[in-house]
Amino acid sequence: MKFIFQNRDLDLNSTIRIRAVAKHVRMSSNKARRVAHLLRNSTYIQALAILTFMDYRACEPIFKVLVSAAENACSFMGIHKCYLAVLAAEVNEGPTLKRFRPRARGRGYPIQKSTCHISITLFYDTSLDFCNSTHDYITVR
């Protein structure tokens, strides 16, 4: 995975963005885009909940990229994970692996195995605080 940090200074007036990229993920970009589209404009905690309870194969690599971006924000910049939100979740096409499947009479049919690049951008927002806030929307039964 490749980690790209933007705005390393901790000036609270500017927007701090943290970006993590996973390249050459062996999955179709359309299938991964279907999951990544649901993460946009959500907080880090909400994005983790969405990915945990969805039953798609694309959730695992996207979950890893999301956790990796949050861990880098925590370890390198000292930002607590409660203040992070998903700014962008992008899935782009990667190179196609071209293989041949053996068939009858010595023939071969081409097989194209698609790959994709997953990138998630988090941003630091002080108005978000899920660790110390009262969760009025949660009801205990």
PDB file of N, CA and C in Angstrom, residues 8 24 26 39 42 51 55 58 71 104 109 115 122 131:
ATOM      1  N   ARG A   8       0.850  18.300   6.175  1.00  0.00           N
ATOM      2  CA  ARG A   8       1.381  17.664   7.374  1.00  0.00           C
ATOM      3  C   ARG A   8       1.337  18.564   8.599  1.00  0.00           C
ATOM      4  N   HIS A  24      -3.401  -2.482  -7.458  1.00  0.00           N
ATOM      5  CA  HIS A  24      -3.424  -3.820  -8.041  1.00  0.00           C
ATOM      6  C   HIS A  24      -4.243  -4.800  -7.194  1.00  0.00           C
ATOM      7  N   ARG A  26      -7.011  -7.380  -6.835  1.00  0.00           N
ATOM      8  CA  ARG A  26      -7.540  -8.324  -7.824  1.00  0.00           C
ATOM      9  C   ARG A  26      -9.062  -8.412  -7.715  1.00  0.00           C
ATOM     10  N   LEU A  39     -19.528   4.987   1.179  1.00  0.00           N
ATOM     11  CA  LEU A  39     -18.713   5.549   2.249  1.00  0.00           C
ATOM     12  C   LEU A  39     -18.554   7.054   2.179  1.00  0.00           C
ATOM     13  N   SER A  42     -19.321  10.225   5.050  1.00  0.00           N
ATOM     14  CA  SER A  42     -19.652   9.594   6.325  1.00  0.00           C
ATOM     15  C   SER A  42     -18.446   9.715   7.247  1.00  0.00           C
ATOM     16  N   LEU A  51     -18.996  -1.048   6.460  1.00  0.00           N
ATOM     17  CA  LEU A  51     -18.183  -2.106   5.862  1.00  0.00           C
ATOM     18  C   LEU A  51     -18.241  -3.411   6.660  1.00  0.00           C
ATOM     19  N   ASP A  55     -22.219  -7.568   3.094  1.00  0.00           N
ATOM     20  CA  ASP A  55     -21.787  -8.905   2.697  1.00  0.00           C
ATOM     21  C   ASP A  55     -21.327  -8.895   1.240  1.00  0.00           C
ATOM     22  N   ALA A  58     -15.884  -7.021  -1.861  1.00  0.00           N
ATOM     23  CA  ALA A  58     -15.118  -5.787  -1.986  1.00  0.00           C
ATOM     24  C   ALA A  58     -14.943  -5.071  -0.656  1.00  0.00           C
ATOM     25  N   GLU A  71      -5.064   4.806  10.769  1.00  0.00           N
ATOM     26  CA  GLU A  71      -3.897   4.520  11.597  1.00  0.00           C
ATOM     27  C   GLU A  71      -2.744   5.459  11.282  1.00  0.00           C
ATOM     28  N   ALA A 104     -10.656 -27.479 -25.932  1.00  0.00           N
ATOM     29  CA  ALA A 104     -10.528 -28.700 -26.723  1.00  0.00           C
ATOM     30  C   ALA A 104      -9.776 -28.441 -28.030  1.00  0.00           C
ATOM     31  N   TYR A 109      -8.796 -20.069 -25.083  1.00  0.00           N
ATOM     32  CA  TYR A 109      -9.667 -18.902 -25.040  1.00  0.00           C
ATOM     33  C   TYR A 109      -9.061 -17.867 -24.094  1.00  0.00           C
ATOM     34  N   THR A 115      -8.055  -5.760 -12.461  1.00  0.00           N
ATOM     35  CA  THR A 115      -7.567  -5.270 -11.184  1.00  0.00           C
ATOM     36  C   THR A 115      -8.039  -3.837 -10.998  1.00  0.00           C
ATOM     37  N   LEU A 122      -9.311  10.766   3.868  1.00  0.00           N
ATOM     38  CA  LEU A 122      -9.958  11.176   5.112  1.00  0.00           C
ATOM     39  C   LEU A 122      -9.602  12.626   5.390  1.00  0.00           C
ATOM     40  N   CYS A 131     -16.390  10.004  20.435  1.00  0.00           N
ATOM     41  CA  CYS A 131     -15.918   9.338  21.646  1.00  0.00           C
ATOM     42  C   CYS A 131     -16.514   9.969  22.899  1.00  0.00           C
TER      43      CYS A 131
END
